[in-house]
Short mmCIF file of C-alpha atoms in Angstrom, two decimals:
data_model
loop_
_atom_site.label_atom_id
_atom_site.label_comp_id
_atom_site.label_asym_id
_atom_site.label_seq_id
_atom_site.Cartn_x
_atom_site.Cartn_y
_atom_site.Cartn_z
CA MET A 1 -5.54 36.32 -4.90
CA ALA A 2 -2.71 36.45 -2.35
CA LYS A 3 -1.43 39.84 -1.19
CA ILE A 4 2.31 40.35 -0.67
CA LEU A 5 3.60 43.24 1.44
CA ILE A 6 7.04 44.48 0.32
CA VAL A 7 9.01 46.37 2.99
CA ASP A 8 12.24 48.14 1.98
CA ASP A 9 13.62 51.65 2.36
CA GLU A 10 14.85 51.63 -1.25
CA LYS A 11 12.05 52.64 -3.61
CA ASN A 12 13.59 50.97 -6.70
CA ILE A 13 13.75 47.61 -4.94
CA ARG A 14 10.14 47.89 -3.76
CA SER A 15 8.94 48.81 -7.24
CA GLY A 16 10.98 46.06 -8.96
CA LEU A 17 9.73 43.37 -6.61
CA ALA A 18 6.14 44.62 -6.95
CA ILE A 19 6.33 44.32 -10.75
CA ALA A 20 7.80 40.80 -10.49
CA PHE A 21 5.13 39.61 -8.04
CA GLU A 22 2.27 41.23 -9.96
CA ASP A 23 3.50 39.47 -13.13
CA GLU A 24 3.03 36.23 -11.17
CA GLY A 25 -0.58 37.15 -10.40
CA TYR A 26 -0.18 38.44 -6.84
CA ASP A 27 -1.53 41.67 -5.33
CA THR A 28 1.11 43.84 -3.67
CA ALA A 29 1.43 46.60 -1.09
CA GLN A 30 4.57 48.60 -0.24
CA ALA A 31 6.08 50.22 2.86
CA GLU A 32 9.40 52.03 3.31
CA ASP A 33 9.90 51.03 6.95
CA GLY A 34 8.70 48.55 9.56
CA GLU A 35 6.34 50.98 11.27
CA LYS A 36 4.33 51.68 8.10
CA ALA A 37 4.38 47.97 7.27
CA TRP A 38 2.96 47.14 10.71
CA SER A 39 0.18 49.67 10.19
CA ILE A 40 -0.70 48.09 6.80
CA ILE A 41 -0.77 44.59 8.33
CA GLN A 42 -3.11 45.69 11.11
CA LYS A 43 -5.46 47.75 8.93
CA GLN A 44 -5.42 45.96 5.56
CA GLY A 45 -3.87 42.57 6.23
CA ALA A 46 -1.39 40.61 4.11
CA ASP A 47 -0.82 37.00 3.11
CA LEU A 48 2.99 37.21 3.05
CA VAL A 49 5.67 39.78 3.91
CA VAL A 50 9.02 40.32 2.16
CA THR A 51 11.13 42.65 4.27
CA ASP A 52 14.56 44.22 4.44
CA LEU A 53 16.36 44.08 7.80
CA ARG A 54 18.05 47.45 8.11
CA MET A 55 15.53 50.29 7.81
CA PRO A 56 14.84 53.59 9.62
CA VAL A 57 12.09 54.07 12.23
CA MET A 58 11.49 50.32 12.73
CA SER A 59 13.93 47.63 11.57
CA GLY A 60 13.04 44.39 9.88
CA TYR A 61 14.00 42.52 13.06
CA GLU A 62 11.48 44.49 15.11
CA LEU A 63 8.80 43.98 12.46
CA LEU A 64 9.53 40.24 12.36
CA LYS A 65 9.16 39.99 16.16
CA LYS A 66 5.84 41.84 16.09
CA ILE A 67 4.48 39.63 13.31
CA SER A 68 5.64 36.41 15.03
CA GLY A 69 3.92 37.47 18.25
CA ALA A 70 0.62 38.71 16.81
CA TYR A 71 0.26 36.80 13.52
CA PRO A 72 2.21 33.52 13.88
CA THR A 73 0.77 32.05 10.65
CA LEU A 74 1.80 35.06 8.51
CA PRO A 75 4.93 34.01 6.56
CA VAL A 76 7.86 36.46 6.44
CA ILE A 77 10.76 36.29 3.98
CA VAL A 78 13.83 38.38 4.80
CA LEU A 79 15.63 40.13 1.94
CA THR A 80 18.73 42.19 2.76
CA GLY A 81 21.82 43.66 1.15
CA HIS A 82 23.93 43.22 4.28
CA GLY A 83 23.37 39.57 5.08
CA THR A 84 25.61 37.42 7.22
CA ILE A 85 25.19 33.91 8.55
CA GLU A 86 24.46 35.39 11.99
CA ASP A 87 21.73 37.59 10.48
CA ALA A 88 20.16 34.60 8.76
CA VAL A 89 20.23 32.46 11.91
CA GLN A 90 18.67 35.23 13.99
CA ALA A 91 15.96 35.91 11.39
CA MET A 92 15.02 32.24 11.21
CA ARG A 93 14.89 32.04 15.01
CA GLU A 94 12.51 34.98 15.04
CA GLY A 95 10.18 33.12 12.67
CA ALA A 96 11.28 34.00 9.12
CA VAL A 97 10.54 31.24 6.59
CA ASP A 98 13.61 32.07 4.48
CA PHE A 99 16.50 34.51 4.08
CA PHE A 100 17.79 36.07 0.82
CA THR A 101 20.65 38.46 0.09
CA LYS A 102 20.61 41.12 -2.64
CA PRO A 103 20.83 40.90 -5.60
CA VAL A 104 18.18 38.19 -5.42
CA ASP A 105 17.42 35.34 -7.81
CA LEU A 106 13.81 36.22 -8.68
CA ASP A 107 12.86 32.72 -9.80
CA HIS A 108 14.13 31.29 -6.50
CA LEU A 109 12.34 34.00 -4.51
CA ILE A 110 9.06 33.47 -6.39
CA LEU A 111 9.22 29.71 -5.81
CA THR A 112 9.86 30.32 -2.11
CA VAL A 113 6.90 32.69 -1.97
CA SER A 114 4.70 30.07 -3.65
CA LYS A 115 5.76 27.36 -1.17
CA ALA A 116 5.34 29.68 1.82
CA LEU A 117 1.83 30.62 0.72
CA SER A 118 1.04 26.93 0.17
CA ASN A 119 2.23 26.16 3.72
CA LYS A 120 0.09 29.01 5.04
CA GLU A 121 -2.88 27.62 3.14
CA ILE A 122 -2.30 24.18 4.68
CA LYS A 123 -2.17 25.63 8.21
CA GLU A 124 -5.31 27.67 7.65
CA GLN A 125 -7.09 24.68 6.10
CA ASN A 126 -6.22 22.56 9.14
CA SER A 127 -7.53 25.27 11.45
CA ARG A 128 -10.80 25.39 9.46
CA LEU A 129 -11.12 21.60 9.50
CA LYS A 130 -10.49 21.41 13.25
CA ALA A 131 -13.11 24.09 13.85
CA GLU A 132 -15.54 22.18 11.61
CA ILE A 133 -14.86 18.94 13.50
CA ASP A 134 -15.48 20.71 16.83
CA THR A 135 -18.78 22.06 15.48
CA LEU A 136 -19.86 18.61 14.31
CA LYS A 137 -18.99 17.09 17.69
CA LYS A 138 -21.11 19.68 19.47
CA LYS A 139 -24.08 18.84 17.24
CA GLN A 140 -23.95 15.10 17.88
CA GLY A 141 -23.65 13.22 21.13
CA TYR A 142 -21.05 10.73 19.88
CA HIS A 143 -17.65 12.15 18.89
CA GLU A 144 -15.78 9.24 17.34
CA ILE A 145 -17.71 9.15 14.05
CA ILE A 146 -16.61 12.10 11.91
CA GLY A 147 -18.23 13.36 8.72
CA LYS A 148 -20.67 15.80 7.17
CA SER A 149 -21.75 13.89 4.04
CA ALA A 150 -25.49 13.38 3.56
CA ARG A 151 -25.26 9.60 4.01
CA LEU A 152 -23.28 9.90 7.24
CA VAL A 153 -25.63 12.55 8.62
CA ARG A 154 -28.62 10.25 7.92
CA MET A 155 -26.79 7.34 9.57
CA MET A 156 -26.09 9.39 12.70
CA GLU A 157 -29.74 10.49 12.85
CA THR A 158 -30.79 6.82 12.75
CA ILE A 159 -28.28 5.94 15.50
CA GLU A 160 -29.57 8.75 17.73
CA GLN A 161 -33.18 7.67 17.14
CA VAL A 162 -32.68 3.97 17.81
CA ALA A 163 -30.15 4.22 20.67
CA PRO A 164 -32.69 4.88 23.50
CA SER A 165 -34.71 1.77 22.55
CA ARG A 166 -34.04 -1.89 23.36
CA ALA A 167 -34.32 -2.98 19.71
CA SER A 168 -31.69 -5.26 18.20
CA VAL A 169 -29.65 -3.62 15.45
CA LEU A 170 -27.97 -5.17 12.43
CA VAL A 171 -25.05 -3.11 11.13
CA THR A 172 -23.87 -3.91 7.61
CA GLY A 173 -21.10 -2.54 5.45
CA GLU A 174 -17.76 -3.34 3.87
CA SER A 175 -14.72 -4.23 5.93
CA GLY A 176 -13.03 -1.17 7.40
CA THR A 177 -16.04 1.17 7.27
CA GLY A 178 -16.35 1.51 11.05
CA LYS A 179 -19.17 -0.86 12.00
CA GLU A 180 -17.74 -1.29 15.50
CA LEU A 181 -17.88 2.48 16.03
CA VAL A 182 -21.58 2.41 15.10
CA ALA A 183 -22.17 -0.26 17.75
CA ASP A 184 -20.21 1.77 20.28
CA ALA A 185 -22.26 4.87 19.40
CA ILE A 186 -25.54 3.00 19.91
CA HIS A 187 -24.35 1.83 23.33
CA SER A 188 -22.92 5.22 24.35
CA LEU A 189 -26.12 7.09 23.46
CA SER A 190 -28.40 4.55 25.14
CA PRO A 191 -29.69 4.32 28.73
CA ARG A 192 -27.30 1.34 29.02
CA SER A 193 -24.22 3.52 28.55
CA LYS A 194 -23.09 3.01 32.15
CA GLY A 195 -23.38 -0.75 31.73
CA PRO A 196 -20.83 -3.03 30.02
CA PHE A 197 -20.12 -2.97 26.28
CA ILE A 198 -18.84 -6.43 25.35
CA LYS A 199 -17.36 -7.18 21.93
CA VAL A 200 -17.14 -10.61 20.31
CA HIS A 201 -15.34 -11.16 17.00
CA CYS A 202 -17.15 -14.32 15.94
CA ALA A 203 -14.98 -15.22 12.94
CA SER A 204 -11.81 -15.46 15.05
CA LEU A 205 -13.11 -18.37 17.14
CA SER A 206 -13.86 -22.01 16.31
CA GLN A 207 -17.38 -23.42 16.89
CA ASN A 208 -16.57 -24.94 20.30
CA LEU A 209 -14.57 -21.95 21.50
CA LEU A 210 -17.23 -19.49 20.33
CA GLU A 211 -19.98 -21.32 22.24
CA SER A 212 -17.87 -21.26 25.40
CA GLU A 213 -16.98 -17.58 24.89
CA LEU A 214 -20.59 -16.55 24.37
CA PHE A 215 -22.32 -18.66 27.05
CA GLY A 216 -19.53 -19.64 29.43
CA HIS A 217 -18.89 -23.13 30.80
CA GLU A 218 -18.97 -25.13 34.01
CA LYS A 219 -15.97 -26.77 35.62
CA GLY A 220 -15.22 -30.08 33.91
CA ALA A 221 -17.43 -29.33 30.88
CA PHE A 222 -14.53 -30.29 28.61
CA THR A 223 -10.83 -30.98 28.79
CA GLY A 224 -9.14 -27.88 30.16
CA ALA A 225 -12.26 -26.49 31.84
CA VAL A 226 -10.66 -26.34 35.30
CA SER A 227 -13.13 -23.82 36.69
CA GLN A 228 -16.43 -22.16 35.97
CA LYS A 229 -16.23 -19.33 33.42
CA LYS A 230 -18.82 -16.65 32.68
CA GLY A 231 -19.62 -16.10 29.01
CA ARG A 232 -19.83 -12.80 27.13
CA PHE A 233 -23.64 -12.68 27.34
CA GLU A 234 -23.44 -12.99 31.12
CA LEU A 235 -20.72 -10.34 31.31
CA ALA A 236 -22.86 -8.01 29.17
CA ASP A 237 -25.85 -8.20 31.56
CA GLY A 238 -27.33 -4.71 31.89
CA GLY A 239 -25.42 -3.47 28.86
CA THR A 240 -24.79 -4.21 25.18
CA ILE A 241 -23.13 -7.10 23.38
CA PHE A 242 -21.61 -6.53 19.94
CA LEU A 243 -21.46 -9.63 17.75
CA ASP A 244 -19.09 -8.77 14.94
CA GLU A 245 -19.08 -10.93 11.78
CA ILE A 246 -22.30 -12.63 12.85
CA GLY A 247 -22.59 -14.23 9.41
CA GLU A 248 -19.68 -16.59 10.22
CA ILE A 249 -21.31 -18.52 13.09
CA ASP A 250 -22.60 -22.09 12.75
CA GLN A 251 -26.24 -23.19 12.89
CA GLY A 252 -25.99 -24.64 16.41
CA THR A 253 -24.74 -21.37 17.89
CA GLN A 254 -27.37 -19.48 15.90
CA VAL A 255 -30.11 -21.44 17.68
CA LYS A 256 -28.71 -20.56 21.10
CA ILE A 257 -28.40 -16.87 20.23
CA LEU A 258 -32.02 -16.91 19.02
CA ARG A 259 -33.10 -18.31 22.39
CA VAL A 260 -31.25 -15.54 24.25
CA ILE A 261 -33.08 -12.94 22.14
CA GLN A 262 -36.50 -14.57 22.64
CA GLU A 263 -36.28 -15.79 26.24
CA ARG A 264 -33.35 -13.75 27.65
CA CYS A 265 -31.79 -16.86 29.13
CA PHE A 266 -29.33 -19.69 28.40
CA GLU A 267 -27.28 -22.44 30.09
CA ARG A 268 -23.51 -22.48 30.30
CA VAL A 269 -21.73 -25.26 28.39
CA GLY A 270 -21.87 -28.40 30.55
CA GLY A 271 -24.32 -26.82 32.98
CA GLU A 272 -27.98 -27.16 33.91
CA GLU A 273 -28.58 -23.85 35.69
CA THR A 274 -30.49 -21.32 33.59
CA VAL A 275 -28.85 -17.89 33.48
CA HIS A 276 -31.15 -14.89 32.92
CA VAL A 277 -29.73 -11.74 31.34
CA ASP A 278 -30.87 -8.31 30.19
CA VAL A 279 -28.72 -7.67 27.12
CA ARG A 280 -29.13 -5.54 24.03
CA ILE A 281 -27.69 -7.13 20.88
CA VAL A 282 -25.95 -5.23 18.11
CA ALA A 283 -24.67 -7.49 15.33
CA ALA A 284 -22.50 -6.65 12.33
CA THR A 285 -21.55 -8.33 9.08
CA ASN A 286 -20.01 -7.58 5.70
CA ARG A 287 -21.99 -10.47 4.19
CA ASN A 288 -25.39 -10.34 2.52
CA LEU A 289 -27.41 -12.17 5.18
CA GLU A 290 -30.53 -12.32 3.00
CA GLU A 291 -28.50 -14.27 0.46
CA GLU A 292 -27.10 -16.49 3.25
CA VAL A 293 -30.68 -17.19 4.39
CA ARG A 294 -31.65 -18.22 0.83
CA LYS A 295 -28.64 -20.54 0.70
CA GLY A 296 -29.61 -22.11 4.02
CA ASN A 297 -26.46 -20.91 5.80
CA PHE A 298 -28.20 -18.51 8.18
CA ARG A 299 -31.45 -19.03 10.07
CA GLU A 300 -34.28 -16.87 8.77
CA ASP A 301 -35.87 -16.46 12.21
CA LEU A 302 -32.57 -15.24 13.71
CA TYR A 303 -32.04 -12.87 10.80
CA TYR A 304 -35.39 -11.16 11.40
CA ARG A 305 -34.84 -10.99 15.17
CA LEU A 306 -31.44 -9.32 14.64
CA ASN A 307 -32.62 -7.07 11.82
CA VAL A 308 -35.21 -5.09 13.79
CA VAL A 309 -33.28 -1.96 12.81
CA HIS A 310 -30.85 -2.04 9.91
CA ILE A 311 -27.99 0.45 9.68
CA GLU A 312 -25.78 0.39 6.59
CA VAL A 313 -22.39 2.07 6.95
CA PRO A 314 -21.42 3.69 3.62
CA PRO A 315 -18.03 2.91 2.07
CA LEU A 316 -15.53 5.75 2.03
CA ARG A 317 -15.67 6.06 -1.77
CA GLU A 318 -19.32 7.11 -1.41
CA ARG A 319 -18.60 9.82 1.18
CA LYS A 320 -15.40 11.36 -0.15
CA GLU A 321 -16.32 14.84 1.09
CA ASP A 322 -15.55 13.48 4.56
CA ILE A 323 -11.93 12.62 3.68
CA PRO A 324 -10.40 16.04 4.59
CA LEU A 325 -12.12 15.95 8.01
CA LEU A 326 -10.96 12.38 8.66
CA VAL A 327 -7.41 13.20 7.53
CA SER A 328 -7.29 16.21 9.85
CA SER A 329 -8.51 14.12 12.80
CA PHE A 330 -6.05 11.28 12.11
CA LEU A 331 -3.21 13.75 11.57
CA GLU A 332 -3.79 15.28 15.01
CA THR A 333 -3.94 11.82 16.58
CA PHE A 334 -0.68 10.56 15.09
CA ASN A 335 1.20 13.81 15.66
CA LYS A 336 0.42 13.36 19.37
CA GLU A 337 1.09 9.61 19.46
CA ASP A 338 4.36 9.73 17.52
CA GLY A 339 5.66 13.08 18.79
CA ARG A 340 5.60 14.62 15.31
CA ASP A 341 4.77 18.13 14.07
CA VAL A 342 3.44 17.50 10.56
CA GLU A 343 1.27 20.45 9.53
CA GLY A 344 -0.77 18.76 6.82
CA PHE A 345 -1.06 17.47 3.26
CA THR A 346 -0.38 19.65 0.23
CA PRO A 347 -3.28 20.38 -2.14
CA ALA A 348 -1.78 17.92 -4.63
CA ALA A 349 -1.53 15.18 -1.97
CA MET A 350 -5.08 15.83 -0.79
CA LYS A 351 -6.26 15.66 -4.39
CA ALA A 352 -4.63 12.22 -4.71
CA LEU A 353 -6.31 11.07 -1.49
CA MET A 354 -9.68 12.28 -2.79
CA ALA A 355 -9.19 10.52 -6.13
CA TYR A 356 -8.27 7.11 -4.65
CA SER A 357 -11.03 4.47 -4.39
CA TRP A 358 -10.16 3.30 -0.82
CA PRO A 359 -10.99 -0.42 -1.03
CA GLY A 360 -9.94 -0.73 2.63
CA ASN A 361 -12.20 2.20 3.60
CA ILE A 362 -11.54 4.26 6.74
CA ARG A 363 -9.16 1.65 8.14
CA GLU A 364 -6.96 2.05 5.05
CA LEU A 365 -7.16 5.87 5.22
CA ARG A 366 -6.14 5.83 8.88
CA ASN A 367 -3.16 3.57 8.11
CA THR A 368 -2.19 5.81 5.18
CA VAL A 369 -2.15 8.94 7.35
CA GLU A 370 -0.15 7.17 10.06
CA SER A 371 2.40 5.87 7.55
CA SER A 372 2.74 9.28 5.90
CA VAL A 373 3.23 11.04 9.24
CA VAL A 374 5.80 8.53 10.50
CA MET A 375 7.81 8.55 7.25
CA SER A 376 7.59 12.30 6.54
CA ARG A 377 10.84 14.27 6.70
CA THR A 378 9.11 17.61 6.20
CA LYS A 379 6.29 19.48 7.89
CA ARG A 380 3.98 19.04 4.92
CA ILE A 381 3.25 15.78 3.12
CA ASP A 382 3.31 15.99 -0.67
CA VAL A 383 2.27 13.41 -3.25
CA ASP A 384 5.64 11.63 -3.08
CA GLY A 385 5.02 11.01 0.64
CA LEU A 386 1.93 8.87 -0.03
CA PRO A 387 1.96 5.05 -0.18
CA PRO A 388 2.70 3.45 -3.59
CA GLN A 389 -0.80 2.05 -4.14
CA ILE A 390 -2.28 5.55 -4.08
CA LEU A 391 0.30 6.91 -6.51
CA GLU A 392 -0.12 3.93 -8.83
CA SER A 393 -3.88 4.45 -8.90
CA GLN A 394 -3.39 7.93 -10.34
CA GLY A 395 -2.09 6.43 -13.61
CA ASP A 396 1.03 7.45 -15.52
CA GLU A 397 0.73 10.53 -17.69
CA CYS A 398 3.18 10.69 -20.60
CA VAL A 399 4.18 13.38 -23.04
CA ARG A 400 4.69 12.23 -26.65
CA ILE A 401 7.57 14.03 -28.33
CA ARG A 402 8.35 13.36 -31.97
CA ILE A 403 11.91 12.23 -32.72
CA GLY A 404 13.66 15.08 -34.45
CA SER A 405 12.00 17.75 -32.30
CA SER A 406 14.24 20.54 -31.11
CA LEU A 407 14.98 20.96 -27.42
CA GLU A 408 12.88 24.13 -27.48
CA GLU A 409 9.90 22.22 -28.93
CA ALA A 410 10.33 19.37 -26.43
CA GLU A 411 10.55 21.83 -23.54
CA LYS A 412 7.41 23.63 -24.68
CA ALA A 413 5.49 20.33 -24.95
CA ILE A 414 6.52 19.29 -21.43
CA ILE A 415 5.55 22.67 -20.00
CA ALA A 416 2.17 22.64 -21.76
CA ALA A 417 1.46 19.09 -20.57
CA THR A 418 2.39 20.00 -16.99
CA VAL A 419 0.08 23.03 -17.05
CA ASP A 420 -2.71 20.79 -18.40
CA HIS A 421 -2.00 18.22 -15.66
CA CYS A 422 -2.35 21.01 -13.09
CA ARG A 423 -5.67 22.02 -14.70
CA GLY A 424 -4.37 25.41 -15.70
CA ASN A 425 -2.79 26.25 -12.33
CA LYS A 426 0.41 27.85 -13.60
CA THR A 427 1.78 28.49 -10.13
CA ARG A 428 1.59 24.77 -9.32
CA ALA A 429 3.01 23.88 -12.76
CA ALA A 430 5.93 26.27 -12.25
CA GLU A 431 6.61 24.70 -8.85
CA ILE A 432 6.67 21.19 -10.36
CA LEU A 433 8.97 22.32 -13.19
CA GLY A 434 11.25 24.26 -10.85
CA ILE A 435 10.92 27.60 -12.65
CA GLY A 436 9.26 30.93 -11.89
CA ARG A 437 5.72 31.60 -13.04
CA LYS A 438 6.88 34.53 -15.17
CA THR A 439 9.47 32.30 -16.83
CA LEU A 440 6.78 29.70 -17.47
CA HIS A 441 4.61 32.33 -19.20
CA ARG A 442 7.50 33.43 -21.40
CA LYS A 443 8.37 29.88 -22.40
CA LEU A 444 4.74 29.10 -23.23
CA ASP A 445 4.60 32.25 -25.34
CA GLY A 446 7.75 31.20 -27.16
CA LYS A 447 9.79 34.19 -26.01
CA VAL A 448 13.55 34.00 -25.48
CA VAL A 449 14.57 33.93 -21.82
CA ASP A 450 18.02 35.03 -20.74
CA ASP A 451 20.03 32.34 -18.94
CA GLY A 452 20.67 34.75 -16.12
CA GLU A 453 17.01 35.46 -15.43
#
């Protein structure tokens, strides 16, 4: 339960605000001047401060400066009976999140408090996630794969165990799961890490081009071969070659790759000289190669030579507990790349990200975070800042209201449905509806609420 510190030299104002905040479910503490407030903050702590500006002993300005210097994440709302535009500008420059003049609109103040606490929660969550990411990176030797789910932990343990060996590795998994990162991790954690890491995306090349890319060619081997060219296997000598989408290659190229694995040698296209290489092979596919072997599309002997160690990369929908960590990492990346200062995703937005099925896996999540950061006009990204496909996947929730219902009955039905949608979180429901939590309680209870409240 959040604790709000109320600082004002007028006792009636302190007491009135305390009652209002406690009705909303908050804990409160009170101080009649800035000095006593500062003592409370240091000894007892607070989640938010509402302070007057003009007070004896220590003014609200002095208190605001102290808080900004020592507790930069502690939100402060200024409330004064002598407010001017200059006062408001100065208070905001000193770090206040908002500025109110007396008499105050309680509903507006309570909503502001709720948003400020939500922002504070987002900042603190990001700090926790960053600390957790740093801890994970210290535990494992490879820093680009992020996650704490059981499946990812087991995968990283397998990578660390197999990396020092020379064994060929077959990496399988859906598109966008990060198979290339697994290959990079195997290379980086191996004794070959100082050697070359050569990537080949097999599906992007035709049969003739792929053969030339893999094994090189001699001058005059075909039209356009104006000079000798080394192939990717030759370039990878002493290191690792990553054959992505290995299931797309033709039978002729499969035979030549099998020979490289068995004999560690090959001839360039159009050449007679045998080239010897010391290369570790990591292959990846999103196809079921066992099924391709049964169909006759993939050589069985090559499949077994590649599949000495099998690593399956889990889809994101099966490791959703890793989403907050990944979002935090991507957010930091795109804030730096795009010169932005987005603080994070609201709880509602994060809930939507967690609920989505992510057919495009981590690649889709990364693109979603980048898009949300680039398009955001605020420092926190809410549900309406997410791409349409994520919002559409949440489904439309409707409230059925019988024709002939009074406005009071319709209002009560909408409020009840919103509270249910928020799983009983009345603070979040009040924020969505644009009313104070106390007002929401009264409307749910069927009590009359004055228009001026």
